[in-house]
Short mmCIF file of C-alpha atoms and ligand atoms in Angstrom, two decimals:
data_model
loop_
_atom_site.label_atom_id
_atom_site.label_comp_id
_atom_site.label_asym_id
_atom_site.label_seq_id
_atom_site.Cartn_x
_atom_site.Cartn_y
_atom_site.Cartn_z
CA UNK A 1 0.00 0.00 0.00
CA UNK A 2 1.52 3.37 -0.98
CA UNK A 3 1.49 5.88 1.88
CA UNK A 4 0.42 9.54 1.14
CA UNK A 5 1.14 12.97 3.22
CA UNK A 6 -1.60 14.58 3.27
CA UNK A 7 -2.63 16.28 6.61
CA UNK A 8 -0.31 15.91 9.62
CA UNK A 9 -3.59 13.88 10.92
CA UNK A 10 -3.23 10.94 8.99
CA UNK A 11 0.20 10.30 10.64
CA UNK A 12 1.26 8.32 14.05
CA UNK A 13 3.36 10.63 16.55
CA UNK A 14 5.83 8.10 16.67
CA UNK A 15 6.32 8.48 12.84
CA UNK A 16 5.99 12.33 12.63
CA UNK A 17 8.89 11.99 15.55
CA UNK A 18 10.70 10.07 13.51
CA UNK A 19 10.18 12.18 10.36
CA UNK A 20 11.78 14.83 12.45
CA UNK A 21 14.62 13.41 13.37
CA UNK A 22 15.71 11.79 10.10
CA UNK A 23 15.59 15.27 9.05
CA UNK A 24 17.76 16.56 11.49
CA UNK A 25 20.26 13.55 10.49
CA UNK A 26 19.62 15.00 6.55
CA UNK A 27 20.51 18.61 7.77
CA UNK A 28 23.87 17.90 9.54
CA UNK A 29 24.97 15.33 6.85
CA UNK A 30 24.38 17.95 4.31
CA UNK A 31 26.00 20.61 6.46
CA UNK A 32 29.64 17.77 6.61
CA UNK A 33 29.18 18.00 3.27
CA UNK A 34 28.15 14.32 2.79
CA UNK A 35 26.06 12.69 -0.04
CA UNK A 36 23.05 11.19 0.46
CA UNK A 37 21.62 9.84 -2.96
CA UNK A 38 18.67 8.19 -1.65
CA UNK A 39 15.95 8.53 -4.27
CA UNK A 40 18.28 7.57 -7.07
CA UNK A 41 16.69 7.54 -10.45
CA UNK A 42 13.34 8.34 -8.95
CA UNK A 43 11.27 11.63 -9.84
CA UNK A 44 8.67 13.49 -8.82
CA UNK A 45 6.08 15.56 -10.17
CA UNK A 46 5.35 19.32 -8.56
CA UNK A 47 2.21 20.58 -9.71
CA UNK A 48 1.59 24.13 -8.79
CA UNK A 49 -1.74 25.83 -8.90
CA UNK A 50 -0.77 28.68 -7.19
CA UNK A 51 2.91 30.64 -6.68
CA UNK A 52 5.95 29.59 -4.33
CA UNK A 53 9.25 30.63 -3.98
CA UNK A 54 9.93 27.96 -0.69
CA UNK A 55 8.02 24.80 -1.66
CA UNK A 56 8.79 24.74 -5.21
CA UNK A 57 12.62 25.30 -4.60
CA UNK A 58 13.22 23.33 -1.59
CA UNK A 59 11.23 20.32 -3.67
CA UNK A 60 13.48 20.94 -6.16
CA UNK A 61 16.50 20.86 -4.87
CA UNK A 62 16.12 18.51 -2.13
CA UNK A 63 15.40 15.88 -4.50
CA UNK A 64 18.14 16.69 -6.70
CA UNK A 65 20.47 16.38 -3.73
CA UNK A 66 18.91 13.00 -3.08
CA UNK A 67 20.06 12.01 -6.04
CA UNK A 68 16.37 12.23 -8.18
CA UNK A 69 14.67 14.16 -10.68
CA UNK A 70 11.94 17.20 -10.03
CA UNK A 71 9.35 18.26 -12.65
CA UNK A 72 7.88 21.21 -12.36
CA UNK A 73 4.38 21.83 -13.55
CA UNK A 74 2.46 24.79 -13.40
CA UNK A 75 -0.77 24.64 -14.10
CA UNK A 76 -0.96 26.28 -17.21
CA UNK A 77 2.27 23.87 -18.56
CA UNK A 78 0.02 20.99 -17.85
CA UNK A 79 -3.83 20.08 -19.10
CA UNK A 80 -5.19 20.37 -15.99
CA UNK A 81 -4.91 24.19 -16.85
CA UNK A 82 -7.19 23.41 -19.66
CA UNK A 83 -9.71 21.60 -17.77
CA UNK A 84 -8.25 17.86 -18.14
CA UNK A 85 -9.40 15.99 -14.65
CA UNK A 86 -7.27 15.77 -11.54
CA UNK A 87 -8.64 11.45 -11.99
CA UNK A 88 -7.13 11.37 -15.66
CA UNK A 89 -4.00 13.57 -14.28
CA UNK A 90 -2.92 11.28 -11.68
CA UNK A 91 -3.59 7.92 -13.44
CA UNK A 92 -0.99 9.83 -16.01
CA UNK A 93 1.74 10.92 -13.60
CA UNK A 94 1.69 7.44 -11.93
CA UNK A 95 2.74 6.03 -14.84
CA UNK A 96 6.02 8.07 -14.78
CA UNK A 97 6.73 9.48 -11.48
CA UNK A 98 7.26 7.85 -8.23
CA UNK A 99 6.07 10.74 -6.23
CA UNK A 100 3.27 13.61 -6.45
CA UNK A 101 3.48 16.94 -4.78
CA UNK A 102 0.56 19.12 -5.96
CA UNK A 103 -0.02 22.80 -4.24
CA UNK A 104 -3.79 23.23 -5.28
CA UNK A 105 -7.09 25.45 -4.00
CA UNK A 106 -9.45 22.95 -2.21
CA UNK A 107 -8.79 20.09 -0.10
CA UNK A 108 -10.53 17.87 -1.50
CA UNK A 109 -8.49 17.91 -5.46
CA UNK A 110 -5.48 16.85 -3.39
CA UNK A 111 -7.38 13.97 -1.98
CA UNK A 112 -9.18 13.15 -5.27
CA UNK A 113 -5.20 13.08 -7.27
CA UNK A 114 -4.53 10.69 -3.87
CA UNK A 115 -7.15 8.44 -4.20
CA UNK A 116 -6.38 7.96 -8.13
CA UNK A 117 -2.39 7.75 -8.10
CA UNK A 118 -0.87 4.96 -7.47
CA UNK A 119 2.05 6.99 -6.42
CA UNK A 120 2.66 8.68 -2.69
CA UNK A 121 1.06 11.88 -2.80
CA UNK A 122 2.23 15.22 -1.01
CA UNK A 123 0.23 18.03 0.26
CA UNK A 124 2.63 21.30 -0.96
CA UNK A 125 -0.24 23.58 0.64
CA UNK A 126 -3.96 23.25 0.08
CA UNK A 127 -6.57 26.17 1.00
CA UNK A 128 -7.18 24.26 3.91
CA UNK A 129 -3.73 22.63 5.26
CA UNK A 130 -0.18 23.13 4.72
CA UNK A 131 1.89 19.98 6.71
CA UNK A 132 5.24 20.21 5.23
CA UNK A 133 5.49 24.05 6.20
CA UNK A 134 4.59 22.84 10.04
CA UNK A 135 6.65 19.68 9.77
CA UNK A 136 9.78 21.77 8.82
CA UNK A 137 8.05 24.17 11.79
CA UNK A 138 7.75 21.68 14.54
CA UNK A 139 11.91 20.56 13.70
CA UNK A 140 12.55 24.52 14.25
CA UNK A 141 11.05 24.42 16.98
CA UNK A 142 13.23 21.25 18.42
CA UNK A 143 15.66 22.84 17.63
CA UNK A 144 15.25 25.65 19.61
CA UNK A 145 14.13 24.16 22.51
CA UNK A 146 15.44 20.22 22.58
CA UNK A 147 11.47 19.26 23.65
CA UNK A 148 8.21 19.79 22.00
CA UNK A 149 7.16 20.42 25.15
CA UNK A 150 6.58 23.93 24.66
CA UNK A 151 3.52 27.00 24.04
CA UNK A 152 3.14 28.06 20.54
CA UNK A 153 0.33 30.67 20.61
CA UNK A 154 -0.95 31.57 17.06
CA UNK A 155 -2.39 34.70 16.14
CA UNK A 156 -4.16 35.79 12.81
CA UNK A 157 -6.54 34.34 10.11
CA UNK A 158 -7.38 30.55 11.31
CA UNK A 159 -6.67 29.47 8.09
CA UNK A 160 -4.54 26.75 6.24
CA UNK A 161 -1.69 27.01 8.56
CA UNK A 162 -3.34 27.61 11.59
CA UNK A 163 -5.48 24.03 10.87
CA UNK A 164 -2.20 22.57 10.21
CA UNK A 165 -0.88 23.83 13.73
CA UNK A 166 -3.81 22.56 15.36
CA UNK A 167 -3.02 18.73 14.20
CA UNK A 168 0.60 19.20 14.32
CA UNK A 169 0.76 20.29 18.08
CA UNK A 170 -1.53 18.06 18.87
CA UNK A 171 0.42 15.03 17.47
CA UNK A 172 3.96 16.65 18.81
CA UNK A 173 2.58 17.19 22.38
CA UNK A 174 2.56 21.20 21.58
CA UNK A 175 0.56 23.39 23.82
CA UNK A 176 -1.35 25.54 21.45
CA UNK A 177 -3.12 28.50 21.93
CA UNK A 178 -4.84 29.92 18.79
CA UNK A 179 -6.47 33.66 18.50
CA UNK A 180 -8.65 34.53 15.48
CA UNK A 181 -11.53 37.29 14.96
CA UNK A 182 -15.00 36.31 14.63
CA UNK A 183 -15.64 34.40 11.65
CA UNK A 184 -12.23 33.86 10.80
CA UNK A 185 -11.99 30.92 12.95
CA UNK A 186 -10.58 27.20 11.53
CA UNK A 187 -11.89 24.30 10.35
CA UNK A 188 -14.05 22.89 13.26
CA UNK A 189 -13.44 19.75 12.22
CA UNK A 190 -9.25 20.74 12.76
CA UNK A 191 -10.24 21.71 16.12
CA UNK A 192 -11.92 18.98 17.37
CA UNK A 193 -9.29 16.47 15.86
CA UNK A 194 -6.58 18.16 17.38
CA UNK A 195 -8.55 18.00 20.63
CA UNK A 196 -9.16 14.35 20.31
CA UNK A 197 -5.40 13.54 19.53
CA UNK A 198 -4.25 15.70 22.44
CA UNK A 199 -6.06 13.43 24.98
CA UNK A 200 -3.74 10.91 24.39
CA UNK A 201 -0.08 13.13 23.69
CA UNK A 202 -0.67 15.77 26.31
CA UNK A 203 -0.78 18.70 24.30
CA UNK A 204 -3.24 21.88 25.58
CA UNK A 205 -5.27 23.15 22.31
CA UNK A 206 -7.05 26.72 23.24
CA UNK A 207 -9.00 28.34 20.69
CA UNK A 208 -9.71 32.27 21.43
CA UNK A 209 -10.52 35.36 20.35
CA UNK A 210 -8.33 37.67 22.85
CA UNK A 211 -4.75 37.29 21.30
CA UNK A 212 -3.16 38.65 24.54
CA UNK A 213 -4.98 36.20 25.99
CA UNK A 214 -3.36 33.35 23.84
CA UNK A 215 0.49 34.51 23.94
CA UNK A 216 0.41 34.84 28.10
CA UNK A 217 3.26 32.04 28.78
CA UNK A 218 3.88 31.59 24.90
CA UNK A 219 7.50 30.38 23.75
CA UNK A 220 6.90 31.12 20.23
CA UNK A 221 4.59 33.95 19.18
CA UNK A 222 3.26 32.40 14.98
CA UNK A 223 1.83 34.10 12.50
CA UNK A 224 0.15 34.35 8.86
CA UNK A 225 -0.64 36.71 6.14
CA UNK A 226 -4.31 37.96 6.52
CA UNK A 227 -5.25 37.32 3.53
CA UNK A 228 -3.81 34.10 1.88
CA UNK A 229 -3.24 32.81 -2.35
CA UNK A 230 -7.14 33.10 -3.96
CA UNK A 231 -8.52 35.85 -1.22
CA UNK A 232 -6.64 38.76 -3.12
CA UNK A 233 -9.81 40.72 -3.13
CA UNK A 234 -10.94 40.62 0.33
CA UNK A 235 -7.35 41.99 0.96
CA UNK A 236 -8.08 45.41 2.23
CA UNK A 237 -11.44 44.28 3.75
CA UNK A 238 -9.30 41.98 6.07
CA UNK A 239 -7.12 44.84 7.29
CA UNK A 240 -9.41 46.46 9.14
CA UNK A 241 -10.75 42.88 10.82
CA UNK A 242 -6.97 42.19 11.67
CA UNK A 243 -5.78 44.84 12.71
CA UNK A 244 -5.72 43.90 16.64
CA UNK A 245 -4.19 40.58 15.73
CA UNK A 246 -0.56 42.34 14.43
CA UNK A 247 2.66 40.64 15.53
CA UNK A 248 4.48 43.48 17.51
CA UNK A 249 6.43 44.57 20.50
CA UNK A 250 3.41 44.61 22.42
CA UNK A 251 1.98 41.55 21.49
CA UNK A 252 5.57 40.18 22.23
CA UNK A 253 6.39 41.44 25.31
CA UNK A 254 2.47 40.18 26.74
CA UNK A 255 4.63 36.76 26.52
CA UNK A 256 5.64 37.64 29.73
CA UNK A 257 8.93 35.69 29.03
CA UNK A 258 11.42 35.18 26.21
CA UNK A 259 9.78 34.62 23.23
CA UNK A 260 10.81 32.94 19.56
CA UNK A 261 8.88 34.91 16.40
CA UNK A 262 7.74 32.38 13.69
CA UNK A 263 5.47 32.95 9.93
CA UNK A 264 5.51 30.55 7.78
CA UNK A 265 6.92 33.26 5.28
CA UNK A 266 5.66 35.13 2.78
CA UNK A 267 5.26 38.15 5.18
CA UNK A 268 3.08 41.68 4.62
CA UNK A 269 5.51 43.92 7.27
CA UNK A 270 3.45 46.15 8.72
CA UNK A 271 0.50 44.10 8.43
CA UNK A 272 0.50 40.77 10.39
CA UNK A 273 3.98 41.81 11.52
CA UNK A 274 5.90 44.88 12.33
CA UNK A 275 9.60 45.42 10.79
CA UNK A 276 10.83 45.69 13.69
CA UNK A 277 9.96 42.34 15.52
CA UNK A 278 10.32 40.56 11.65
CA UNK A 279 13.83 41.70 11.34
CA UNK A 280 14.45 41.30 15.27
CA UNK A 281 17.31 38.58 16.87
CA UNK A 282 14.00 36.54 17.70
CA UNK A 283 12.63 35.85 14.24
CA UNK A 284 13.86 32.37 13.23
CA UNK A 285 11.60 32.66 10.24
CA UNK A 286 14.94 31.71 7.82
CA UNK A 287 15.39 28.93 9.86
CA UNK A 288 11.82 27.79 9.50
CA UNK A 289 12.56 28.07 5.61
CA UNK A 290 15.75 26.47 5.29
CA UNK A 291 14.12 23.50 7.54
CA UNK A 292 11.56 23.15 4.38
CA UNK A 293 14.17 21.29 2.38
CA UNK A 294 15.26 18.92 5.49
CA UNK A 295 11.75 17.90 6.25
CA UNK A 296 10.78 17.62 2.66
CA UNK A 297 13.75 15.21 1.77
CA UNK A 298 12.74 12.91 4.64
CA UNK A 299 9.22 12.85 3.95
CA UNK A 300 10.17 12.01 0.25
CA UNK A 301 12.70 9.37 1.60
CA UNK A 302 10.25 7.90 4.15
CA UNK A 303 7.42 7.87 0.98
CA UNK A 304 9.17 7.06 -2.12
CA UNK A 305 11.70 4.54 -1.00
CA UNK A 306 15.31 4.27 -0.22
CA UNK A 307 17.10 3.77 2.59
CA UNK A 308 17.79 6.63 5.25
N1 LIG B 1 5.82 28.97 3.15
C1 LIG B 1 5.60 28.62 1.87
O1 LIG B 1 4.96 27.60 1.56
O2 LIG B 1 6.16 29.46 0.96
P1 LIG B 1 5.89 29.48 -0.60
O3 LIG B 1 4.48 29.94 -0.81
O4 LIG B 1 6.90 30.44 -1.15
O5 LIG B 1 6.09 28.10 -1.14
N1 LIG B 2 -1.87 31.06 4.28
C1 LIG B 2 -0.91 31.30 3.23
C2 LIG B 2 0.27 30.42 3.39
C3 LIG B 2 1.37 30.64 2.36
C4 LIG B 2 2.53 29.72 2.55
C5 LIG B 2 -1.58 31.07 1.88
O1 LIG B 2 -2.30 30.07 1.75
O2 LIG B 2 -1.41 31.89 0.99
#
């Protein structure tokens, strides 16, 4: 049975642990300057429905350091761009590829291209998750603090990343404390998930409005744009909604402790973050982006064969 990642859900703790710490082993063995052709000969297909700078290049070349081939396809290089079905498109691929990444609009294309490839499927960022981005996340956060036993308190738009924080903390052991206006809450069906899984790992999941409220005790202070890829035109609408919810040295020093500043990247300054705390000695947001390509080439290692 070919395994898929999907949603941080669908994965054990044990095996998102592990996940984590083979990419860890990637990162130093990269940083000694050793080889580590592990997918050699195999390729995988990037479809991209929307922009990236970070996914698309830390696909790329993490599996050309692993010894494999990327492909690139936008939509419009590909007939899906011309209305050719996500069914027919994955039947295709699977016949060449040993891997799918697609970055797409809703959930449920990414689990229809799943359900029809006979390849392992990744999620590179739907409108409703994004794992790999809190994958290479979580490993920052290790990082930082040798436990995941830790507060991450998000504030902001309870949208794709926010829903991916909620199953991701949940499955680390996180404490996580998430602030969103009034209609910009996530998925209930995130929520109660991550509520479920926390019973048995430990973790606190806190859903709010107040984002004071949510960063009291808070080792990491995470945010996200306020108005993510396809919700262009709301924009300006979302300013006004959001303002309260900035990232700034208020909001940071209501911590009430040392605090770590984390967004998933790209940033509006002066929007969901000032300059000032962006820029600061407690942004690790390059870190978070450079882990991208660690966690990325273990998840394609762990999915598409080879041995770590
Ligand atoms: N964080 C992230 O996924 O960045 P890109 O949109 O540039 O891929
Ligand atoms: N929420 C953002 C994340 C970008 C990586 C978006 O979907 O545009």
């Amino acid at each position: 049975m070919k395994k898929d990642f999907l949603t941080l859900s669908d994965w054990s703790s044990e095996d998102l642990k592990r996940l984590v710490d083979d990419a860890i082993r990637l990162k130093k063995e990269r940083k000694e300057g050793k080889k580590h052709h592990l997918l050699e000969g195999k390729k995988i297909a990037l479809i991209f429905e929307k922009s990236s700078t970070r996914t698309r290049v830390s696909f790329e070349a993490g599996m050309y350091e692993l010894g494999g081939y990327p492909l690139f396809l936008s939509r419009n290089d590909i007939q899906i761009g011309r209305g050719e079905s996500i069914k027919d498109t994955a039947r295709n691929l699977s016949r060449y590829v040993d891997g799918i990444m697609i970055r797409t609009f809703e959930h449920s294309k990414l689990l229809e291209l799943a359900k029809y490839a006979s390849v392992p499927v990744i999620n590179g960022l739907t409108d409703d998750f994004h794992p790999c981005q809190v994958l290479a996340d979580v490993m920052t956060v290790y990082e930082l603090f040798g436990t995941y036993k830790v507060k991450v308190a998000y504030v902001g738009d309870g949208n794709n990343m926010a829903n991916s924080w909620l199953y991701g903390a949940a499955k680390f052991g996180v404490d996580f404390s998430v602030a969103t206006p009034e209609g910009y809450e996530c998925l209930p069906a995130a929520v109660e998930g991550a509520r479920k899984i926390a019973e048995t790992t430990g973790a606190k999941i806190e859903t709010l409005r107040d984002p004071f409220e949510a960063v009291k005790g808070a080792d990491v202070i995470y945010t996200d744009v306020w108005a993510s890829m396809g919700q262009e035109e709301q924009a300006e609408h979302r300013k006004g909604i959001f303002a309260e919810y900035q990232v700034n040295d208020r909001l940071i020093k209501a911590t009430g402790k040392k605090t770590y500043f984390m967004h998933c990247l790209p940033a509006h300054l002066g929007e969901e973050v000032t300059e000032e705390v962006f820029e600061s000695d407690i942004s690790v947001v390059f870190d978070e982006a450079e882990n991208r390509l660690h966690a990325q080439k273990a998840v394609m290692v762990e999915l598409m064969g080879g041995n770590k």
